[in-house]
Tab-separated table of C-alpha atoms in Angstrom:
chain	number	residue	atom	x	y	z
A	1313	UNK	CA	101.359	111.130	115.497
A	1314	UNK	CA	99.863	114.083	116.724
A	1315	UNK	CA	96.422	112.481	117.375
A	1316	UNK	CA	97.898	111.437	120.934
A	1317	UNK	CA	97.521	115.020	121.970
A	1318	UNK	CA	94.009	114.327	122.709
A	1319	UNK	CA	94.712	111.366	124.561
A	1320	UNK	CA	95.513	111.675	128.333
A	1321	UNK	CA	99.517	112.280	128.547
A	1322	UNK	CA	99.435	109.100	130.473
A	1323	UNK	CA	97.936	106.689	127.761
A	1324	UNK	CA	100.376	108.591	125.185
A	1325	UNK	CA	103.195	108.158	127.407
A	1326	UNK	CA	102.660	104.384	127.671
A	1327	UNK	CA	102.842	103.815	123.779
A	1328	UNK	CA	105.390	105.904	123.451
A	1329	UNK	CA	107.429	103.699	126.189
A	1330	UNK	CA	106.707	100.568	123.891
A	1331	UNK	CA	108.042	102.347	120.606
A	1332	UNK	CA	111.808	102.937	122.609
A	1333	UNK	CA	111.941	100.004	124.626
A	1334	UNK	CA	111.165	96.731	123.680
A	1335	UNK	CA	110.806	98.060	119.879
A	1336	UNK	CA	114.292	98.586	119.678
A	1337	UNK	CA	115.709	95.478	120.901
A	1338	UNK	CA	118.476	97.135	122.490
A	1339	UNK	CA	119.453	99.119	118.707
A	1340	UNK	CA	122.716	101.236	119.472
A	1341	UNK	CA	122.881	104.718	119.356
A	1342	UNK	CA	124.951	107.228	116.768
A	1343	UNK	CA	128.479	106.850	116.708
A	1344	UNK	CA	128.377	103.193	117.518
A	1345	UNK	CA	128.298	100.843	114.187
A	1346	UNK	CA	125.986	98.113	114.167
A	1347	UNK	CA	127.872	94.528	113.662
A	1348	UNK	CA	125.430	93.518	110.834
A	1349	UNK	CA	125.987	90.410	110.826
A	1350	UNK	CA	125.019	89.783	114.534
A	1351	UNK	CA	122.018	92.546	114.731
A	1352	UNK	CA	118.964	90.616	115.444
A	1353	UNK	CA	116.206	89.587	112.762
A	1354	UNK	CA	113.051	90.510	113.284
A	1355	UNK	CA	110.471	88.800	110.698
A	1356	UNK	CA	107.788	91.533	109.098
A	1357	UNK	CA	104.843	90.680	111.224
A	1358	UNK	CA	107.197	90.951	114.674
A	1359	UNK	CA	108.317	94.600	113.795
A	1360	UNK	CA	106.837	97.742	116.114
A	1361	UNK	CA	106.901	100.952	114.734
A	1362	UNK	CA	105.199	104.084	114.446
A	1363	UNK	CA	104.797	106.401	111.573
A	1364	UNK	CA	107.044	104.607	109.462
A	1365	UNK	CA	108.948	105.599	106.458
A	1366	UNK	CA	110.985	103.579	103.622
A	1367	UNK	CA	113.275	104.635	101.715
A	1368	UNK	CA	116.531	102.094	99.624
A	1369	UNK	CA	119.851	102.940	99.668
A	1370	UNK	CA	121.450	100.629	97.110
A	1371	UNK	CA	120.198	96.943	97.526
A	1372	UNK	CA	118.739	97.879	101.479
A	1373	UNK	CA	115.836	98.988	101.945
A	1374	UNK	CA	115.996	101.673	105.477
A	1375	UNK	CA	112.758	102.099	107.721
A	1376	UNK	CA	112.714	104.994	110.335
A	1377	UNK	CA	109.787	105.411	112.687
A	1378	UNK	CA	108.945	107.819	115.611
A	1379	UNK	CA	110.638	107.029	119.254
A	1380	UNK	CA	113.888	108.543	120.580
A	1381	UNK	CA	116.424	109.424	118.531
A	1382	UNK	CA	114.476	107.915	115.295
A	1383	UNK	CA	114.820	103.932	115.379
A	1384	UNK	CA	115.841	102.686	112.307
A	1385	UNK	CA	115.765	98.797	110.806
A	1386	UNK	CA	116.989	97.955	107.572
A	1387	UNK	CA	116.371	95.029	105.430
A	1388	UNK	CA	117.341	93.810	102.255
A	1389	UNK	CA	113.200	91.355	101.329
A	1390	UNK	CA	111.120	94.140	103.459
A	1391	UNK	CA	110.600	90.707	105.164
A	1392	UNK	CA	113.333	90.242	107.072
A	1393	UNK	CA	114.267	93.249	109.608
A	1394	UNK	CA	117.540	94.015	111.551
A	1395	UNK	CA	117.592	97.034	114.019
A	1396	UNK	CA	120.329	99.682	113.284
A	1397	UNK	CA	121.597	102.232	115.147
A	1398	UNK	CA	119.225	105.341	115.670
A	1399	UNK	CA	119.557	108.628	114.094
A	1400	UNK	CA	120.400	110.792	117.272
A	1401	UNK	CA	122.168	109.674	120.305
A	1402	UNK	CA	119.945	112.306	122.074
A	1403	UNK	CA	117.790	114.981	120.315
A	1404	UNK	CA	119.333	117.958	119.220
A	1405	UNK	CA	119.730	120.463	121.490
A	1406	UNK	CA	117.596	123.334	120.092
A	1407	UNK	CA	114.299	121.176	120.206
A	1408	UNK	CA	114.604	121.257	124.006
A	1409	UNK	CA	114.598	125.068	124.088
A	1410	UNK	CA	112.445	126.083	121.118
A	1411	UNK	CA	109.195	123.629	122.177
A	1412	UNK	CA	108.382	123.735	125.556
A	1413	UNK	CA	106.776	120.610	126.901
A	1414	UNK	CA	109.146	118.344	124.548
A	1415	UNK	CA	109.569	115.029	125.792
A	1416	UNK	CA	112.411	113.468	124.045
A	1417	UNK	CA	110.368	111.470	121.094
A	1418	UNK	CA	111.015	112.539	117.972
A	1419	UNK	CA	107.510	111.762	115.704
A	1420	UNK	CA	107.266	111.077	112.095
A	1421	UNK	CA	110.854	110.788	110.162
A	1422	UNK	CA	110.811	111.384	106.487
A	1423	UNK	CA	113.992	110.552	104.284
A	1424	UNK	CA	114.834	112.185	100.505
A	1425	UNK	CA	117.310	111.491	98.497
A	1426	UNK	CA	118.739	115.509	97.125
A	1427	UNK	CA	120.950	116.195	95.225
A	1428	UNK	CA	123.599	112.973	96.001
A	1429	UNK	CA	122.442	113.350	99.664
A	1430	UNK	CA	120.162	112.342	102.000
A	1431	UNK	CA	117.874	114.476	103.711
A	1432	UNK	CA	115.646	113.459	106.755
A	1433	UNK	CA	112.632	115.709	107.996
A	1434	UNK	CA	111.587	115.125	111.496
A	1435	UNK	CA	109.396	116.679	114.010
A	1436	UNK	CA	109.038	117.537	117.426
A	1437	UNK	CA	106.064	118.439	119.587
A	1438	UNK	CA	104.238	118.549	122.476
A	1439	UNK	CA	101.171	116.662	122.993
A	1440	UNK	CA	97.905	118.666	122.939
A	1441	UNK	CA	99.135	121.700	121.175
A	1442	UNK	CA	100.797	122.931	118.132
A	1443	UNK	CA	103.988	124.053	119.615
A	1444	UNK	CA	106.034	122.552	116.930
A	1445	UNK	CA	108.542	122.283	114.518
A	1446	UNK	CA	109.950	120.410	111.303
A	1447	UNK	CA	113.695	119.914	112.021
A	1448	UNK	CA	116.241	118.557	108.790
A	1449	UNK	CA	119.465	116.694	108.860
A	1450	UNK	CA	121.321	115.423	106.275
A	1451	UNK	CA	124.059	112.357	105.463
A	1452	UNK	CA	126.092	110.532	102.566
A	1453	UNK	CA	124.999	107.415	103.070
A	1454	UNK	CA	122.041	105.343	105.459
A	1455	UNK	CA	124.484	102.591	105.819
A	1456	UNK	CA	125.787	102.742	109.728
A	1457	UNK	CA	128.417	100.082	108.668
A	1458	UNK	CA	130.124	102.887	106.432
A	1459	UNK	CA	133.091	105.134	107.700
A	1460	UNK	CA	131.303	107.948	105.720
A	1461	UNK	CA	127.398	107.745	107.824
A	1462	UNK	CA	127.275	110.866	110.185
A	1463	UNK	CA	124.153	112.879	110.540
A	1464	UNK	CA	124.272	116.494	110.497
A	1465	UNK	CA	121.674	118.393	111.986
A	1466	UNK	CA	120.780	121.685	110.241
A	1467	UNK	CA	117.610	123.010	112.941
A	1468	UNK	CA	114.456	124.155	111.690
A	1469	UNK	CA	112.787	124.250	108.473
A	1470	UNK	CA	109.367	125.161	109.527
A	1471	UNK	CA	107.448	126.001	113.126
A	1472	UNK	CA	104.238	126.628	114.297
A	1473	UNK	CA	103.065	128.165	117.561
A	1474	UNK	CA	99.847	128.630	119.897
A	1475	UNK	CA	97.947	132.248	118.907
A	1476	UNK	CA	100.111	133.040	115.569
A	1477	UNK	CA	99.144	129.270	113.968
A	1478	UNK	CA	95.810	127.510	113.224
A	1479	UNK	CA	98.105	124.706	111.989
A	1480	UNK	CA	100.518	122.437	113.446
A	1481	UNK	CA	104.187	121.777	111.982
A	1482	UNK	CA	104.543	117.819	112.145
A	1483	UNK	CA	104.497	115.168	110.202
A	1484	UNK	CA	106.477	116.511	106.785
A	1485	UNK	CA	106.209	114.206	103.491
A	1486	UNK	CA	108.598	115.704	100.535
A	1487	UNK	CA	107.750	115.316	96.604
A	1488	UNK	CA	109.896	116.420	93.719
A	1489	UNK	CA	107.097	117.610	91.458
A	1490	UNK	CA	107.374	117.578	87.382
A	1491	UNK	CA	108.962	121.246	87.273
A	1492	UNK	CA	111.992	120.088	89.417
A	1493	UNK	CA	110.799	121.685	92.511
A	1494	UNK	CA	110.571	120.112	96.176
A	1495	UNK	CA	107.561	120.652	97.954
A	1496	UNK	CA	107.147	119.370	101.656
A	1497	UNK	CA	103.201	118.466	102.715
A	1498	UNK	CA	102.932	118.341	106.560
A	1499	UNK	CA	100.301	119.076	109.621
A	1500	UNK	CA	97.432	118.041	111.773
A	1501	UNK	CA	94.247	118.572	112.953
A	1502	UNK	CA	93.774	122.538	113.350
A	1503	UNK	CA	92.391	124.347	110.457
A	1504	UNK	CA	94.561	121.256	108.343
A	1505	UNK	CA	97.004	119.682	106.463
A	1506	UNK	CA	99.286	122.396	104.321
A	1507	UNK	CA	101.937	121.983	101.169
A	1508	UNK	CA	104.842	124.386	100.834
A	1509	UNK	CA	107.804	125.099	98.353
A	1510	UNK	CA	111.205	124.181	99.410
A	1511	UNK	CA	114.720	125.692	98.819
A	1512	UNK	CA	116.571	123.467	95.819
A	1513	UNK	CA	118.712	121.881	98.701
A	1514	UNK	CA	115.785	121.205	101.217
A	1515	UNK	CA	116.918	122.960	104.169
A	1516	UNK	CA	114.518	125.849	104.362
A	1517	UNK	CA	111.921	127.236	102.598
A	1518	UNK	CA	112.078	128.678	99.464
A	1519	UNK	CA	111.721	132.623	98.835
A	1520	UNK	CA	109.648	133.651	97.968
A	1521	UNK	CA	107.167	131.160	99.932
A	1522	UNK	CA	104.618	129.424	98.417
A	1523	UNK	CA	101.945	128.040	100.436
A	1524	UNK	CA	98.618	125.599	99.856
A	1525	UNK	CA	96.271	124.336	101.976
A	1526	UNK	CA	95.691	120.479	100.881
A	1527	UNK	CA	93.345	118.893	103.081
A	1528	UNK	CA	91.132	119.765	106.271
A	1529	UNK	CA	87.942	118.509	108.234
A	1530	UNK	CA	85.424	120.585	109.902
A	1531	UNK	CA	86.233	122.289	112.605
A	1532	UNK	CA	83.467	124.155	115.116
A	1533	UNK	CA	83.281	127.545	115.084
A	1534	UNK	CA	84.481	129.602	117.796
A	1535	UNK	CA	86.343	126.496	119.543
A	1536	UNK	CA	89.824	127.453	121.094
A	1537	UNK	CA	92.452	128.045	118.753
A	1538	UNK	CA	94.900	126.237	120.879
A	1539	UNK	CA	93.044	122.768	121.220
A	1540	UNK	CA	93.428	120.618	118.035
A	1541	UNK	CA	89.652	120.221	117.970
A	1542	UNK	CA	87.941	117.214	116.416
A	1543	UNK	CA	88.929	117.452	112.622
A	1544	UNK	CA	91.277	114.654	113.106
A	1545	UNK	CA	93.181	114.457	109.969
A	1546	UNK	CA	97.295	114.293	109.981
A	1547	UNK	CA	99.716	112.460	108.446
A	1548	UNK	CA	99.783	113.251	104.561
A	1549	UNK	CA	102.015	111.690	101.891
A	1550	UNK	CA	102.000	112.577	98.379
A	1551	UNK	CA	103.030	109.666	95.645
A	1552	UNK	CA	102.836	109.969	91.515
A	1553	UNK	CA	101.196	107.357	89.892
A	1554	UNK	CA	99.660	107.513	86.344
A	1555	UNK	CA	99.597	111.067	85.764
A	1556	UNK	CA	98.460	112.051	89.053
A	1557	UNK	CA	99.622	113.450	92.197
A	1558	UNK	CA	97.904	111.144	95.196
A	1559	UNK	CA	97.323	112.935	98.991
A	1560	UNK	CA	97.876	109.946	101.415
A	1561	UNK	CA	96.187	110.869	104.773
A	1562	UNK	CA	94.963	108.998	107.856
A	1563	UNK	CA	91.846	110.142	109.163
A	1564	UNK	CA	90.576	109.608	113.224
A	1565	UNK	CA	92.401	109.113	115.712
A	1566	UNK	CA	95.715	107.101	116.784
A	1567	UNK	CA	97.643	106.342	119.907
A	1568	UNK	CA	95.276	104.795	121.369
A	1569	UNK	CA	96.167	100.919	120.907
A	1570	UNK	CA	92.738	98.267	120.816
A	1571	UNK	CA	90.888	101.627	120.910
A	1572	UNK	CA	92.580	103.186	117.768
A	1573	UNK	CA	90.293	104.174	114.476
A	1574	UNK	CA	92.545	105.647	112.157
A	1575	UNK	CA	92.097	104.635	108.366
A	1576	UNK	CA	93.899	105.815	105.308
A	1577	UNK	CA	91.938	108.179	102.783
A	1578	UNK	CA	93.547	109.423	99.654
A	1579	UNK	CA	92.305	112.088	96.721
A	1580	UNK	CA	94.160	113.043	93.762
A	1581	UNK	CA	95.185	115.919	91.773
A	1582	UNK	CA	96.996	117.015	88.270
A	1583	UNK	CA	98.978	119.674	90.380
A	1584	UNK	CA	101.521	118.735	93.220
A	1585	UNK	CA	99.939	121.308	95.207
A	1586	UNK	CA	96.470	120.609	94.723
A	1587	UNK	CA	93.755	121.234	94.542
A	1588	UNK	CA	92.539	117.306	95.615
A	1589	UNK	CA	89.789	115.719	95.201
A	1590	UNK	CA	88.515	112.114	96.481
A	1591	UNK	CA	86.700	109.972	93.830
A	1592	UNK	CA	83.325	111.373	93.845
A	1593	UNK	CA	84.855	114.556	93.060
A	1594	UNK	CA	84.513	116.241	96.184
A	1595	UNK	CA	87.509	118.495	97.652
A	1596	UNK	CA	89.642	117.611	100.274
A	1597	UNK	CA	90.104	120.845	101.479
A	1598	UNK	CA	86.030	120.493	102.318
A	1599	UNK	CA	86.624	117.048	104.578
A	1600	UNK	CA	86.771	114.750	100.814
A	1601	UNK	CA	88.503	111.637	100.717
A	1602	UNK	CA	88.235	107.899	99.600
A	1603	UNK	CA	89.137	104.976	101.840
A	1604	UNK	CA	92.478	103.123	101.194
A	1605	UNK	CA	92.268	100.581	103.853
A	1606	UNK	CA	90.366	100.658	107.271
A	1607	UNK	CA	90.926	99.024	110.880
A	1608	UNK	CA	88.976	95.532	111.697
A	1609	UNK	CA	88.780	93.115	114.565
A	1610	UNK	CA	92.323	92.166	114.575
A	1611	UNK	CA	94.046	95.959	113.672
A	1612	UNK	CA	91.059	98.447	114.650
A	1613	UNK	CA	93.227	100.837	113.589
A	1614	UNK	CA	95.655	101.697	110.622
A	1615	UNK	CA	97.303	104.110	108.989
A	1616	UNK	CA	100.694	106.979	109.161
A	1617	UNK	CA	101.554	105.538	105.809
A	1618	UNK	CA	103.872	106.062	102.850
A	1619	UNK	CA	103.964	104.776	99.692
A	1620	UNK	CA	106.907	102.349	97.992
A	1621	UNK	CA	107.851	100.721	94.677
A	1622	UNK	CA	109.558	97.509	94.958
A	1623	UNK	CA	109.603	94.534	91.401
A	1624	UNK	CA	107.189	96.779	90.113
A	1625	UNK	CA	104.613	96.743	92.301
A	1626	UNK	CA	102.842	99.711	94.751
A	1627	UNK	CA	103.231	99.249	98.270
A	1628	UNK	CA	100.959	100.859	100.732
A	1629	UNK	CA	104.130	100.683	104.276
A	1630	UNK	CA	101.507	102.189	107.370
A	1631	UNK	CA	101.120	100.869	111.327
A	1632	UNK	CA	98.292	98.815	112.540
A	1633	UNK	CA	96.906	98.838	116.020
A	1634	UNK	CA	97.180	94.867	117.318
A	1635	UNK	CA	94.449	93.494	118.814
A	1636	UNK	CA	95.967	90.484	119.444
A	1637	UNK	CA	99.166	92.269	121.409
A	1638	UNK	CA	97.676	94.832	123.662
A	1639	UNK	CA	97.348	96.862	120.526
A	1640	UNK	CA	100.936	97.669	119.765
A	1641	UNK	CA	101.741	99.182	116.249
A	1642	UNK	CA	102.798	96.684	114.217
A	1643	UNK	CA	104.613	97.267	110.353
A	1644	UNK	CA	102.432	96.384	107.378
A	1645	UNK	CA	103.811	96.784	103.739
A	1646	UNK	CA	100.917	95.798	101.521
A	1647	UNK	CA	100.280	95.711	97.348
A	1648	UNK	CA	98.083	98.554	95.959
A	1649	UNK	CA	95.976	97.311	93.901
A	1650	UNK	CA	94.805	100.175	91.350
A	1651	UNK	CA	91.309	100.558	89.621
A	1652	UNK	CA	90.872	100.796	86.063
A	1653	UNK	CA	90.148	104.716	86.694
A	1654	UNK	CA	93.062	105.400	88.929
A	1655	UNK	CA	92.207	104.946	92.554
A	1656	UNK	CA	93.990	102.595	94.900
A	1657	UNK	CA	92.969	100.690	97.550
A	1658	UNK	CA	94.289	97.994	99.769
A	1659	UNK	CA	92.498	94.872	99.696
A	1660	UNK	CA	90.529	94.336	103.265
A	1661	UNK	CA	91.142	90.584	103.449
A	1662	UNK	CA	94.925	91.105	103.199
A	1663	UNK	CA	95.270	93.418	106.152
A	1664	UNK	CA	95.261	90.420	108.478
A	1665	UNK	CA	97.729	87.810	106.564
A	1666	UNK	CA	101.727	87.935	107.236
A	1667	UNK	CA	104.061	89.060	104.623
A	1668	UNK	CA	103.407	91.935	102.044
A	1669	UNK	CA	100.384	90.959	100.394
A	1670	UNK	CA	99.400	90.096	96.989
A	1671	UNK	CA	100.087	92.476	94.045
A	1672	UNK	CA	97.229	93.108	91.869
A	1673	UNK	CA	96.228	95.725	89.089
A	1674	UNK	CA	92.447	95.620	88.314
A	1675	UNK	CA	93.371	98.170	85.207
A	1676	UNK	CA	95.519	100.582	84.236
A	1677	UNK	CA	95.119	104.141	86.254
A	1678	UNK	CA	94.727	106.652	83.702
């Protein structure tokens, strides 16, 4: 999300506007239950989100996405999409005094299930500069219907300022990895994209910390520390498949509707913490990385992706820039396919067809 920062606030603003307005179809806020059964459905292709993140509670699949307050749909064929109340009536109130320059939107939601609970990462901003911060709540249940759904907001996990930071604390992606830990990957532009150890529960960072750098572009020497420079690289999401830890990022720039060029590059690693490295072996912490799917005519741009499993198949769940409507972000879930040495991709032709795609598995990643 934070690729709008070097977009005039104006521009941002206006995309922003579309993600709360019309996106949420009028969704209620916290504290007011849904009537499911009269919700409105909203067919795959229809949906506008940004940054958005799946995650099944029982038989329902939940999607969160960036705007105020976190909207939130839920569906129960990732085809069919009802809007549901959203996380936060209002923000909460500590992001208003900690980040100067806030403007309500909360960007890039990220749910895990811990230990019988679910935990949701989110972060706030303000455009152009990494005054930021990861923020965590936590709740029983995603279902708004149930007396038992109330989100409680525990403030910060991590923060980054202007001077003390050549990083920026947004967009957070958490991984359990084989030895039981939890490990949150998040950043942006700036000197990169960063991995670090979190406490058993997920509230805070675990002592003592453990940090990695994952993933970074060039950036020129000397330029000002607190301009996000040109290495345009955010938005990373870590998924296990085969043996391998895989480093989701999207590459370029977003925001930016018809004019949009984000893509979706991946690398892979043994470790949960890295390092990675893209296919031709070359690290990502030295601008690596292997395309996943790119923009065309119809989405120029794609990408703030995660990763799902649904009837056994690998779905790739990112935005895409439409062409076709004044280049609002529009959901995609679409089938991985997987090479026979590991590497997946999303096939080209399928970007621009309704529904989720077709499965395939060229070979079995090793």
């Amino acid at each position: 999300m934070s690729a709008c920062r070097s977009m005039p606030l104006r521009q941002a603003a206006s995309i922003l506007r579309g993600l709360t307005g019309a996106v949420l179809l009028g969704a209620l806020s916290i504290g007011t239950p849904a009537a499911h059964a009269d919700a409105p459905v909203i067919p795959l292709g229809k949906v506008i989100v940004h940054d958005p993140m799946m995650i099944r509670d029982g038989a329902i699949w939940y999607l969160y996405g960036t705007g105020r307050g976190i909207p939130v749909y839920s569906s129960a064929d990732l085809v069919h999409w009802h809007p549901r109340p959203r996380v936060f009536q209002a923000a909460p109130a500590w992001a208003h005094r900690t980040i100067k320059g806030f403007d309500g939107s909360i960007w890039a939601p990220e749910v895990a299930h811990v230990d019988g609970r679910y935990v949701l990462y989110y972060a706030v901003s303000a455009f152009k500069k990494n005054t930021s911060a990861i923020g965590v709540a936590t709740n029983v249940t995603l279902d708004s219907s149930s007396p038992r759904y109330h989100w409680v907001d525990h403030g910060i996990v991590v923060q980054s300022m202007p001077y003390r930071d050549l990083w920026n604390a947004i967009d957070p992606a958490v991984i359990r990895g084989r030895d039981g830990g939890l490990w949150m990957a998040f950043g942006s532009f700036w000197a990169g994209l960063k991995m670090v150890k979190l406490r058993a529960d997920g509230l805070r960072l675990a002592t003592p910390q453990q940090w990695y750098g994952i993933a970074r572009r060039e950036r020129p020497p000397f330029f000002p520390e607190t301009r996000p420079g040109p290495a345009a690289e955010e938005a990373p999401y870590v998924f296990r498949h085969g043996g391998w830890y895989y480093l989701f990022v999207s590459w370029d720039y977003c925001c930016r509707g018809v004019k949009s060029n984000y893509k979706v590059m991946v690398g892979r690693s043994r470790s949960v913490h890295g390092p990675y490295v893209d296919r031709s072996g070359k690290p990502m912490e030295q601008g690596g990385g292997t395309l996943v799917v790119g923009g065309d005519a119809l989405y120029p741009g794609v990408g703030g992706n995660g990763v799902i499993t649904s009837g056994g198949t690998d779905y790739l769940v990112f935005h895409a820039y439409d062409a076709s409507d004044h280049g609002m972000p529009k959901l995609k879930i679409k089938a991985l396919h997987w090479s026979a040495d590991g590497w997946p991709s999303v096939s080209q032709a399928e970007l621009d067809r309704p529904g989720l795609g077709r499965s395939g598995h060229t070979g079995t990643a090793k």
